[in-house]
mmCIF file as gemmi writes it, N, C-alpha and C atoms, coordinates in Angstrom:
data_model
loop_
_atom_site.group_PDB
_atom_site.id
_atom_site.type_symbol
_atom_site.label_atom_id
_atom_site.label_alt_id
_atom_site.label_comp_id
_atom_site.label_asym_id
_atom_site.label_entity_id
_atom_site.label_seq_id
_atom_site.pdbx_PDB_ins_code
_atom_site.Cartn_x
_atom_site.Cartn_y
_atom_site.Cartn_z
_atom_site.occupancy
_atom_site.B_iso_or_equiv
_atom_site.pdbx_formal_charge
_atom_site.auth_seq_id
_atom_site.auth_asym_id
_atom_site.pdbx_PDB_model_num
ATOM 1 N N . ALA Axp A 1 ? 85.355 122.761 107.229 1 0 ? 1 A 1
ATOM 2 C CA . ALA Axp A 1 ? 86.374 121.869 106.75 1 0 ? 1 A 1
ATOM 3 C C . ALA Axp A 1 ? 87.651 120.92 105.796 1 0 ? 1 A 1
ATOM 4 N N . TYR Axp A 2 ? 86.612 121.299 104.587 1 0 ? 2 A 1
ATOM 5 C CA . TYR Axp A 2 ? 86.954 120.636 103.089 1 0 ? 2 A 1
ATOM 6 C C . TYR Axp A 2 ? 88.594 121.066 102.863 1 0 ? 2 A 1
ATOM 7 N N . PRO Axp A 3 ? 88.622 122.738 103.09 1 0 ? 3 A 1
ATOM 8 C CA . PRO Axp A 3 ? 90.104 122.839 103 1 0 ? 3 A 1
ATOM 9 C C . PRO Axp A 3 ? 91.777 122.543 103.495 1 0 ? 3 A 1
ATOM 10 N N . ASP Axp A 4 ? 90.95 122.523 104.94 1 0 ? 4 A 1
ATOM 11 C CA . ASP Axp A 4 ? 91.537 122.11 106.392 1 0 ? 4 A 1
ATOM 12 C C . ASP Axp A 4 ? 91.667 120.91 105.723 1 0 ? 4 A 1
ATOM 13 N N . GLU Axp A 5 ? 90.57 120.049 105.992 1 0 ? 5 A 1
ATOM 14 C CA . GLU Axp A 5 ? 91.393 118.154 105.569 1 0 ? 5 A 1
ATOM 15 C C . GLU Axp A 5 ? 92.311 118.305 104.716 1 0 ? 5 A 1
ATOM 16 N N . MET Axp A 6 ? 92.257 118.921 103.3 1 0 ? 6 A 1
ATOM 17 C CA . MET Axp A 6 ? 92.95 118.784 102.275 1 0 ? 6 A 1
ATOM 18 C C . MET Axp A 6 ? 94.657 118.561 102.343 1 0 ? 6 A 1
ATOM 19 N N . ARG Axp A 7 ? 94.655 120.195 102.972 1 0 ? 7 A 1
ATOM 20 C CA . ARG Axp A 7 ? 95.862 121.043 103.427 1 0 ? 7 A 1
ATOM 21 C C . ARG Axp A 7 ? 96.645 119.433 104.944 1 0 ? 7 A 1
ATOM 22 N N . PHE Axp A 8 ? 95.678 118.945 105.589 1 0 ? 8 A 1
ATOM 23 C CA . PHE Axp A 8 ? 96.063 117.791 106.755 1 0 ? 8 A 1
ATOM 24 C C . PHE Axp A 8 ? 96.921 116.724 105.56 1 0 ? 8 A 1
ATOM 25 N N . MET Axp A 9 ? 96.232 116.511 104.535 1 0 ? 9 A 1
ATOM 26 C CA . MET Axp A 9 ? 95.99 114.806 103.72 1 0 ? 9 A 1
ATOM 27 C C . MET Axp A 9 ? 97.82 115.278 103.363 1 0 ? 9 A 1
ATOM 28 N N . VAL Axp A 10 ? 97.689 116.506 102.998 1 0 ? 10 A 1
ATOM 29 C CA . VAL Axp A 10 ? 98.87 116.872 101.941 1 0 ? 10 A 1
ATOM 30 C C . VAL Axp A 10 ? 100.164 116.783 103.183 1 0 ? 10 A 1
ATOM 31 N N . ASN Axp A 11 ? 99.84 117.369 104.358 1 0 ? 11 A 1
ATOM 32 C CA . ASN Axp A 11 ? 100.974 117.417 105.144 1 0 ? 11 A 1
ATOM 33 C C . ASN Axp A 11 ? 101.301 116.048 105.768 1 0 ? 11 A 1
ATOM 34 N N . LEU Axp A 12 ? 100.564 115.254 106.205 1 0 ? 12 A 1
ATOM 35 C CA . LEU Axp A 12 ? 100.3 113.673 105.706 1 0 ? 12 A 1
ATOM 36 C C . LEU Axp A 12 ? 101.646 113.021 105.423 1 0 ? 12 A 1
ATOM 37 N N . ILE Axp A 13 ? 100.277 113.202 103.845 1 0 ? 13 A 1
ATOM 38 C CA . ILE Axp A 13 ? 101.13 112.293 102.568 1 0 ? 13 A 1
ATOM 39 C C . ILE Axp A 13 ? 102.718 113.397 102.54 1 0 ? 13 A 1
ATOM 40 N N . GLU Axp A 14 ? 103.164 114.057 102.814 1 0 ? 14 A 1
ATOM 41 C CA . GLU Axp A 14 ? 104.277 114.492 102.921 1 0 ? 14 A 1
ATOM 42 C C . GLU Axp A 14 ? 105.204 114.047 103.664 1 0 ? 14 A 1
ATOM 43 N N . LEU Axp A 15 ? 104.22 113.717 104.272 1 0 ? 15 A 1
ATOM 44 C CA . LEU Axp A 15 ? 105.13 112.999 106.491 1 0 ? 15 A 1
ATOM 45 C C . LEU Axp A 15 ? 105.793 111.769 105.836 1 0 ? 15 A 1
ATOM 46 N N . LEU Axp A 16 ? 105.009 110.887 105.697 1 0 ? 16 A 1
ATOM 47 C CA . LEU Axp A 16 ? 104.871 109.739 104.949 1 0 ? 16 A 1
ATOM 48 C C . LEU Axp A 16 ? 105.913 109.843 104.264 1 0 ? 16 A 1
ATOM 49 N N . VAL Axp A 17 ? 105.525 110.352 102.143 1 0 ? 17 A 1
ATOM 50 C CA . VAL Axp A 17 ? 107.174 109.382 101.869 1 0 ? 17 A 1
ATOM 51 C C . VAL Axp A 17 ? 108.559 110.162 102.191 1 0 ? 17 A 1
ATOM 52 N N . SER Axp A 18 ? 108.978 111.609 103.259 1 0 ? 18 A 1
ATOM 53 C CA . SER Axp A 18 ? 110.303 111.948 103.478 1 0 ? 18 A 1
ATOM 54 C C . SER Axp A 18 ? 110.175 110.883 104.718 1 0 ? 18 A 1
ATOM 55 N N . ASN Axp A 19 ? 109.479 110.059 104.984 1 0 ? 19 A 1
ATOM 56 C CA . ASN Axp A 19 ? 110.093 108.842 106.139 1 0 ? 19 A 1
ATOM 57 C C . ASN Axp A 19 ? 109.777 107.001 105.638 1 0 ? 19 A 1
ATOM 58 N N . ASP Axp A 20 ? 109.938 107.42 104.04 1 0 ? 20 A 1
ATOM 59 C CA . ASP Axp A 20 ? 109.885 106.041 103.174 1 0 ? 20 A 1
ATOM 60 C C . ASP Axp A 20 ? 108.763 105.239 103.403 1 0 ? 20 A 1
ATOM 61 N N . LYS Axp A 21 ? 107.197 105.552 103.341 1 0 ? 21 A 1
ATOM 62 C CA . LYS Axp A 21 ? 106.415 104.298 103.357 1 0 ? 21 A 1
ATOM 63 C C . LYS Axp A 21 ? 105.303 104.939 102.935 1 0 ? 21 A 1
ATOM 64 N N . LEU Axp A 22 ? 105.901 104.837 101.73 1 0 ? 22 A 1
ATOM 65 C CA . LEU Axp A 22 ? 105.439 104.987 100.34 1 0 ? 22 A 1
ATOM 66 C C . LEU Axp A 22 ? 103.838 104.036 100.284 1 0 ? 22 A 1
ATOM 67 N N . THR Axp A 23 ? 103.64 103.515 100.963 1 0 ? 23 A 1
ATOM 68 C CA . THR Axp A 23 ? 102.662 102.235 100.563 1 0 ? 23 A 1
ATOM 69 C C . THR Axp A 23 ? 101.188 103.232 101.499 1 0 ? 23 A 1
ATOM 70 N N . GLU Axp A 24 ? 101.967 102.978 102.063 1 0 ? 24 A 1
ATOM 71 C CA . GLU Axp A 24 ? 100.807 103.808 103.091 1 0 ? 24 A 1
ATOM 72 C C . GLU Axp A 24 ? 100.06 105.704 101.984 1 0 ? 24 A 1
ATOM 73 N N . ALA Axp A 25 ? 101.663 106.6 101.691 1 0 ? 25 A 1
ATOM 74 C CA . ALA Axp A 25 ? 101.409 107.446 101.403 1 0 ? 25 A 1
ATOM 75 C C . ALA Axp A 25 ? 100.402 108.074 99.845 1 0 ? 25 A 1
ATOM 76 N N . GLU Axp A 26 ? 100.334 106.33 99.107 1 0 ? 26 A 1
ATOM 77 C CA . GLU Axp A 26 ? 100.548 106.31 97.724 1 0 ? 26 A 1
ATOM 78 C C . GLU Axp A 26 ? 98.444 105.759 98.029 1 0 ? 26 A 1
ATOM 79 N N . ARG Axp A 27 ? 98.611 105.459 99.16 1 0 ? 27 A 1
ATOM 80 C CA . ARG Axp A 27 ? 97.438 105.51 99.707 1 0 ? 27 A 1
ATOM 81 C C . ARG Axp A 27 ? 96.072 106.384 99.92 1 0 ? 27 A 1
ATOM 82 N N . TYR Axp A 28 ? 97.082 107.866 100.144 1 0 ? 28 A 1
ATOM 83 C CA . TYR Axp A 28 ? 96.572 108.968 100.762 1 0 ? 28 A 1
ATOM 84 C C . TYR Axp A 28 ? 96.571 109.806 99.462 1 0 ? 28 A 1
ATOM 85 N N . VAL Axp A 29 ? 97.028 110.29 98.778 1 0 ? 29 A 1
ATOM 86 C CA . VAL Axp A 29 ? 97.688 110.492 97.197 1 0 ? 29 A 1
ATOM 87 C C . VAL Axp A 29 ? 96.155 109.244 96.912 1 0 ? 29 A 1
ATOM 88 N N . LYS Axp A 30 ? 96.044 109.03 97.224 1 0 ? 30 A 1
ATOM 89 C CA . LYS Axp A 30 ? 94.663 107.924 95.845 1 0 ? 30 A 1
ATOM 90 C C . LYS Axp A 30 ? 93.104 109.032 95.975 1 0 ? 30 A 1
ATOM 91 N N . MET Axp A 31 ? 92.964 108.402 97.591 1 0 ? 31 A 1
ATOM 92 C CA . MET Axp A 31 ? 91.931 109.244 98.43 1 0 ? 31 A 1
ATOM 93 C C . MET Axp A 31 ? 91.724 110.653 98.058 1 0 ? 31 A 1
ATOM 94 N N . LEU Axp A 32 ? 92.678 111.674 98.431 1 0 ? 32 A 1
ATOM 95 C CA . LEU Axp A 32 ? 92.527 113.006 97.882 1 0 ? 32 A 1
ATOM 96 C C . LEU Axp A 32 ? 92.582 113.434 96.342 1 0 ? 32 A 1
ATOM 97 N N . LEU Axp A 33 ? 93.182 112.115 95.077 1 0 ? 33 A 1
ATOM 98 C CA . LEU Axp A 33 ? 92.935 112.544 94.104 1 0 ? 33 A 1
ATOM 99 C C . LEU Axp A 33 ? 91.888 112.4 93.646 1 0 ? 33 A 1
ATOM 100 N N . ASP Axp A 34 ? 90.483 111.315 94.035 1 0 ? 34 A 1
ATOM 101 C CA . ASP Axp A 34 ? 89.924 110.767 94.085 1 0 ? 34 A 1
ATOM 102 C C . ASP Axp A 34 ? 88.911 111.85 94.755 1 0 ? 34 A 1
ATOM 103 N N . LYS Axp A 35 ? 89.162 112.603 96.04 1 0 ? 35 A 1
ATOM 104 C CA . LYS Axp A 35 ? 88.108 113.812 95.315 1 0 ? 35 A 1
ATOM 105 C C . LYS Axp A 35 ? 88.429 115.36 95.008 1 0 ? 35 A 1
ATOM 106 N N . ASP Axp A 36 ? 90.125 115.134 94.475 1 0 ? 36 A 1
ATOM 107 C CA . ASP Axp A 36 ? 89.72 116.573 93.54 1 0 ? 36 A 1
ATOM 108 C C . ASP Axp A 36 ? 91.133 116.22 92.84 1 0 ? 36 A 1
ATOM 109 N N . PRO Axp A 37 ? 90.506 116.029 91.444 1 0 ? 37 A 1
ATOM 110 C CA . PRO Axp A 37 ? 91.53 114.706 90.669 1 0 ? 37 A 1
ATOM 111 C C . PRO Axp A 37 ? 92.3 115.813 90.255 1 0 ? 37 A 1
ATOM 112 N N . GLN Axp A 38 ? 92.448 117.201 90.383 1 0 ? 38 A 1
ATOM 113 C CA . GLN Axp A 38 ? 93.201 118.721 90.125 1 0 ? 38 A 1
ATOM 114 C C . GLN Axp A 38 ? 94.153 119.635 90.909 1 0 ? 38 A 1
ATOM 115 N N . ASN Axp A 39 ? 94.403 118.653 91.955 1 0 ? 39 A 1
ATOM 116 C CA . ASN Axp A 39 ? 95.216 118.948 93.264 1 0 ? 39 A 1
ATOM 117 C C . ASN Axp A 39 ? 96.815 118.818 93.492 1 0 ? 39 A 1
ATOM 118 N N . PRO Axp A 40 ? 97.091 120.381 92.818 1 0 ? 40 A 1
ATOM 119 C CA . PRO Axp A 40 ? 98.25 120.668 92.555 1 0 ? 40 A 1
ATOM 120 C C . PRO Axp A 40 ? 99.095 120.075 93.265 1 0 ? 40 A 1
ATOM 121 N N . PHE Axp A 41 ? 98.725 119.891 95.007 1 0 ? 41 A 1
ATOM 122 C CA . PHE Axp A 41 ? 99.478 119.265 95.667 1 0 ? 41 A 1
ATOM 123 C C . PHE Axp A 41 ? 98.955 117.795 95.869 1 0 ? 41 A 1
ATOM 124 N N . GLY Axp A 42 ? 99.133 117.262 95.454 1 0 ? 42 A 1
ATOM 125 C CA . GLY Axp A 42 ? 98.115 115.392 95.683 1 0 ? 42 A 1
ATOM 126 C C . GLY Axp A 42 ? 98.471 115.151 94.194 1 0 ? 42 A 1
ATOM 127 N N . LEU Axp A 43 ? 99.043 115.697 92.851 1 0 ? 43 A 1
ATOM 128 C CA . LEU Axp A 43 ? 99.7 115.559 92.203 1 0 ? 43 A 1
ATOM 129 C C . LEU Axp A 43 ? 101.397 115.466 92.548 1 0 ? 43 A 1
ATOM 130 N N . LEU Axp A 44 ? 101.844 116.952 92.507 1 0 ? 44 A 1
ATOM 131 C CA . LEU Axp A 44 ? 102.615 116.652 93.245 1 0 ? 44 A 1
ATOM 132 C C . LEU Axp A 44 ? 102.814 115.687 93.838 1 0 ? 44 A 1
ATOM 133 N N . ALA Axp A 45 ? 103.109 115.465 95.398 1 0 ? 45 A 1
ATOM 134 C CA . ALA Axp A 45 ? 103.033 113.965 96.054 1 0 ? 45 A 1
ATOM 135 C C . ALA Axp A 45 ? 103.734 113.026 95.179 1 0 ? 45 A 1
ATOM 136 N N . ALA Axp A 46 ? 102.17 112.701 94.345 1 0 ? 46 A 1
ATOM 137 C CA . ALA Axp A 46 ? 102.33 112.148 93.25 1 0 ? 46 A 1
ATOM 138 C C . ALA Axp A 46 ? 103.404 112.114 92.575 1 0 ? 46 A 1
ATOM 139 N N . SER Axp A 47 ? 103.744 112.779 92.263 1 0 ? 47 A 1
ATOM 140 C CA . SER Axp A 47 ? 105.299 112.648 91.801 1 0 ? 47 A 1
ATOM 141 C C . SER Axp A 47 ? 105.894 112.452 92.504 1 0 ? 47 A 1
ATOM 142 N N . ASP Axp A 48 ? 106.256 112.937 93.634 1 0 ? 48 A 1
ATOM 143 C CA . ASP Axp A 48 ? 107.238 112.859 95.079 1 0 ? 48 A 1
ATOM 144 C C . ASP Axp A 48 ? 107.361 110.752 95.671 1 0 ? 48 A 1
ATOM 145 N N . ILE Axp A 49 ? 105.871 110.502 94.803 1 0 ? 49 A 1
ATOM 146 C CA . ILE Axp A 49 ? 105.569 109.01 95.432 1 0 ? 49 A 1
ATOM 147 C C . ILE Axp A 49 ? 106.078 107.799 94.376 1 0 ? 49 A 1
ATOM 148 N N . TYR Axp A 50 ? 106.103 108.063 92.657 1 0 ? 50 A 1
ATOM 149 C CA . TYR Axp A 50 ? 106.541 108.093 92.443 1 0 ? 50 A 1
ATOM 150 C C . TYR Axp A 50 ? 108.882 108.243 91.125 1 0 ? 50 A 1
ATOM 151 N N . LYS Axp A 51 ? 108.872 109.178 92.199 1 0 ? 51 A 1
ATOM 152 C CA . LYS Axp A 51 ? 110.354 110.078 91.963 1 0 ? 51 A 1
ATOM 153 C C . LYS Axp A 51 ? 110.654 108.393 92.927 1 0 ? 51 A 1
ATOM 154 N N . ALA Axp A 52 ? 110.558 108.241 94.402 1 0 ? 52 A 1
ATOM 155 C CA . ALA Axp A 52 ? 111.194 107.782 95.176 1 0 ? 52 A 1
ATOM 156 C C . ALA Axp A 52 ? 110.823 106.459 94.645 1 0 ? 52 A 1
ATOM 157 N N . LYS Axp A 53 ? 109.963 105.793 94.229 1 0 ? 53 A 1
ATOM 158 C CA . LYS Axp A 53 ? 109.967 104.348 93.075 1 0 ? 53 A 1
ATOM 159 C C . LYS Axp A 53 ? 111.006 104.108 92.121 1 0 ? 53 A 1
ATOM 160 N N . GLY Axp A 54 ? 111.574 105.254 91.538 1 0 ? 54 A 1
ATOM 161 C CA . GLY Axp A 54 ? 112.877 104.585 90.672 1 0 ? 54 A 1
ATOM 162 C C . GLY Axp A 54 ? 111.581 105.225 89.065 1 0 ? 54 A 1
ATOM 163 N N . ASP Axp A 55 ? 110.708 105.651 89.238 1 0 ? 55 A 1
ATOM 164 C CA . ASP Axp A 55 ? 109.601 105.997 88.24 1 0 ? 55 A 1
ATOM 165 C C . ASP Axp A 55 ? 109.182 107.156 87.396 1 0 ? 55 A 1
ATOM 166 N N . GLU Axp A 56 ? 110.715 107.995 87.248 1 0 ? 56 A 1
ATOM 167 C CA . GLU Axp A 56 ? 111.103 108.81 86.015 1 0 ? 56 A 1
ATOM 168 C C . GLU Axp A 56 ? 109.754 109.812 85.566 1 0 ? 56 A 1
ATOM 169 N N . ASP Axp A 57 ? 109.045 108.836 84.549 1 0 ? 57 A 1
ATOM 170 C CA . ASP Axp A 57 ? 108.302 109.134 83.793 1 0 ? 57 A 1
ATOM 171 C C . ASP Axp A 57 ? 106.991 109.667 84.443 1 0 ? 57 A 1
ATOM 172 N N . LYS Axp A 58 ? 106.413 109.228 85.379 1 0 ? 58 A 1
ATOM 173 C CA . LYS Axp A 58 ? 105.332 109.241 85.536 1 0 ? 58 A 1
ATOM 174 C C . LYS Axp A 58 ? 105.922 110.483 86.962 1 0 ? 58 A 1
ATOM 175 N N . SER Axp A 59 ? 106.324 110.278 87.964 1 0 ? 59 A 1
ATOM 176 C CA . SER Axp A 59 ? 106.49 111.448 88.475 1 0 ? 59 A 1
ATOM 177 C C . SER Axp A 59 ? 106.628 112.932 86.911 1 0 ? 59 A 1
ATOM 178 N N . GLN Axp A 60 ? 108.052 112.283 86.072 1 0 ? 60 A 1
ATOM 179 C CA . GLN Axp A 60 ? 107.843 114.487 85.599 1 0 ? 60 A 1
ATOM 180 C C . GLN Axp A 60 ? 106.29 114.324 84.949 1 0 ? 60 A 1
ATOM 181 N N . ALA Axp A 61 ? 105.657 113.935 84.747 1 0 ? 61 A 1
ATOM 182 C CA . ALA Axp A 61 ? 104.054 113.355 84.014 1 0 ? 61 A 1
ATOM 183 C C . ALA Axp A 61 ? 102.975 114.263 84.977 1 0 ? 61 A 1
ATOM 184 N N . MET Axp A 62 ? 103.023 113.356 86.352 1 0 ? 62 A 1
ATOM 185 C CA . MET Axp A 62 ? 102.206 114.105 87.778 1 0 ? 62 A 1
ATOM 186 C C . MET Axp A 62 ? 102.773 115.792 87.531 1 0 ? 62 A 1
ATOM 187 N N . LEU Axp A 63 ? 104.222 116.12 87.67 1 0 ? 63 A 1
ATOM 188 C CA . LEU Axp A 63 ? 104.707 117.688 88.557 1 0 ? 63 A 1
ATOM 189 C C . LEU Axp A 63 ? 103.95 118.055 86.794 1 0 ? 63 A 1
ATOM 190 N N . GLU Axp A 64 ? 103.99 117.672 85.64 1 0 ? 64 A 1
ATOM 191 C CA . GLU Axp A 64 ? 103.231 118.466 84.932 1 0 ? 64 A 1
ATOM 192 C C . GLU Axp A 64 ? 102.359 119.561 84.773 1 0 ? 64 A 1
ATOM 193 N N . LEU Axp A 65 ? 101.811 117.84 85.227 1 0 ? 65 A 1
ATOM 194 C CA . LEU Axp A 65 ? 100.148 118.952 85.563 1 0 ? 65 A 1
ATOM 195 C C . LEU Axp A 65 ? 99.954 118.782 86.682 1 0 ? 65 A 1
ATOM 196 N N . ALA Axp A 66 ? 100.805 119.212 88.26 1 0 ? 66 A 1
ATOM 197 C CA . ALA Axp A 66 ? 100.57 119.969 88.505 1 0 ? 66 A 1
ATOM 198 C C . ALA Axp A 66 ? 100.817 121.683 89.088 1 0 ? 66 A 1
ATOM 199 N N . PHE Axp A 67 ? 101.604 121.758 88.007 1 0 ? 67 A 1
ATOM 200 C CA . PHE Axp A 67 ? 102.439 122.932 86.661 1 0 ? 67 A 1
ATOM 201 C C . PHE Axp A 67 ? 101.145 123.904 85.914 1 0 ? 67 A 1
ATOM 202 N N . LYS Axp A 68 ? 100.668 122.589 86.066 1 0 ? 68 A 1
ATOM 203 C CA . LYS Axp A 68 ? 99.241 123.579 84.275 1 0 ? 68 A 1
ATOM 204 C C . LYS Axp A 68 ? 98.019 124.751 85.836 1 0 ? 68 A 1
ATOM 205 N N . SER Axp A 69 ? 98.302 123.199 86.733 1 0 ? 69 A 1
ATOM 206 C CA . SER Axp A 69 ? 97.173 124.299 88.043 1 0 ? 69 A 1
ATOM 207 C C . SER Axp A 69 ? 97.609 126.166 88.423 1 0 ? 69 A 1
ATOM 208 N N . PRO Axp A 70 ? 95.791 126.602 88.147 1 0 ? 70 A 1
ATOM 209 C CA . PRO Axp A 70 ? 96.87 128.031 88.346 1 0 ? 70 A 1
ATOM 210 C C . PRO Axp A 70 ? 96.058 127.891 90.252 1 0 ? 70 A 1
ATOM 211 N N . ASP Axp A 71 ? 96.024 126.887 90.663 1 0 ? 71 A 1
ATOM 212 C CA . ASP Axp A 71 ? 95.898 126.645 92.089 1 0 ? 71 A 1
ATOM 213 C C . ASP Axp A 71 ? 97.623 126.608 93.036 1 0 ? 71 A 1
ATOM 214 N N . LEU Axp A 72 ? 98.652 126.624 92.159 1 0 ? 72 A 1
ATOM 215 C CA . LEU Axp A 72 ? 99.544 126.371 92.581 1 0 ? 72 A 1
ATOM 216 C C . LEU Axp A 72 ? 101.149 128.373 92.036 1 0 ? 72 A 1
ATOM 217 N N . ASN Axp A 73 ? 101.171 128.797 92.909 1 0 ? 73 A 1
ATOM 218 C CA . ASN Axp A 73 ? 101.49 129.817 92.71 1 0 ? 73 A 1
ATOM 219 C C . ASN Axp A 73 ? 102.566 129.61 92.687 1 0 ? 73 A 1
ATOM 220 N N . LEU Axp A 74 ? 103.152 130.783 91.793 1 0 ? 74 A 1
ATOM 221 C CA . LEU Axp A 74 ? 104.267 130.73 91.186 1 0 ? 74 A 1
ATOM 222 C C . LEU Axp A 74 ? 105.271 130.817 92.263 1 0 ? 74 A 1
ATOM 223 N N . ASP Axp A 75 ? 105.252 131.072 93.066 1 0 ? 75 A 1
ATOM 224 C CA . ASP Axp A 75 ? 106.355 130.959 94.43 1 0 ? 75 A 1
ATOM 225 C C . ASP Axp A 75 ? 106.687 129.645 94.218 1 0 ? 75 A 1
ATOM 226 N N . THR Axp A 76 ? 105.902 128.664 94.321 1 0 ? 76 A 1
ATOM 227 C CA . THR Axp A 76 ? 106.128 126.967 94.925 1 0 ? 76 A 1
ATOM 228 C C . THR Axp A 76 ? 106.192 126.472 94.32 1 0 ? 76 A 1
ATOM 229 N N . LYS Axp A 77 ? 106.045 126.91 92.589 1 0 ? 77 A 1
ATOM 230 C CA . LYS Axp A 77 ? 106.645 126.397 91.229 1 0 ? 77 A 1
ATOM 231 C C . LYS Axp A 77 ? 107.673 126.644 91.329 1 0 ? 77 A 1
ATOM 232 N N . VAL Axp A 78 ? 108.195 127.851 91.215 1 0 ? 78 A 1
ATOM 233 C CA . VAL Axp A 78 ? 109.58 128.608 91.384 1 0 ? 78 A 1
ATOM 234 C C . VAL Axp A 78 ? 110.687 127.56 91.788 1 0 ? 78 A 1
ATOM 235 N N . GLY Axp A 79 ? 110.178 127.284 93.227 1 0 ? 79 A 1
ATOM 236 C CA . GLY Axp A 79 ? 110.711 126.854 94.631 1 0 ? 79 A 1
ATOM 237 C C . GLY Axp A 79 ? 110.91 125.36 94.778 1 0 ? 79 A 1
ATOM 238 N N . ILE Axp A 80 ? 110.456 124.404 93.592 1 0 ? 80 A 1
ATOM 239 C CA . ILE Axp A 80 ? 110.404 123.134 93.372 1 0 ? 80 A 1
ATOM 240 C C . ILE Axp A 80 ? 111.824 123.037 91.883 1 0 ? 80 A 1
ATOM 241 N N . LEU Axp A 81 ? 110.827 123.808 90.629 1 0 ? 81 A 1
ATOM 242 C CA . LEU Axp A 81 ? 112.667 124.018 90.162 1 0 ? 81 A 1
ATOM 243 C C . LEU Axp A 81 ? 113.83 124.253 90.171 1 0 ? 81 A 1
ATOM 244 N N . ILE Axp A 82 ? 114.126 124.752 91.271 1 0 ? 82 A 1
ATOM 245 C CA . ILE Axp A 82 ? 115.577 125.583 91.939 1 0 ? 82 A 1
ATOM 246 C C . ILE Axp A 82 ? 115.744 124.25 93.364 1 0 ? 82 A 1
């Protein structure tokens, strides 16, 4: 259930961010990244949270870390950049 649990967590984080529940989303991002610090989807979620909070530098740093991950496919990267 580990990969499914991670994907569920990422989906939950995305839902929370889209509903401006940033504090709650941050809690789940921390849990996700504590389990898997290089998880590109957790890093992207962290980037979204920092951006929503107006911290562009931290947002960019998380985005760069996510983009370095071989687990983030090219289509996803292009979709983010467009």
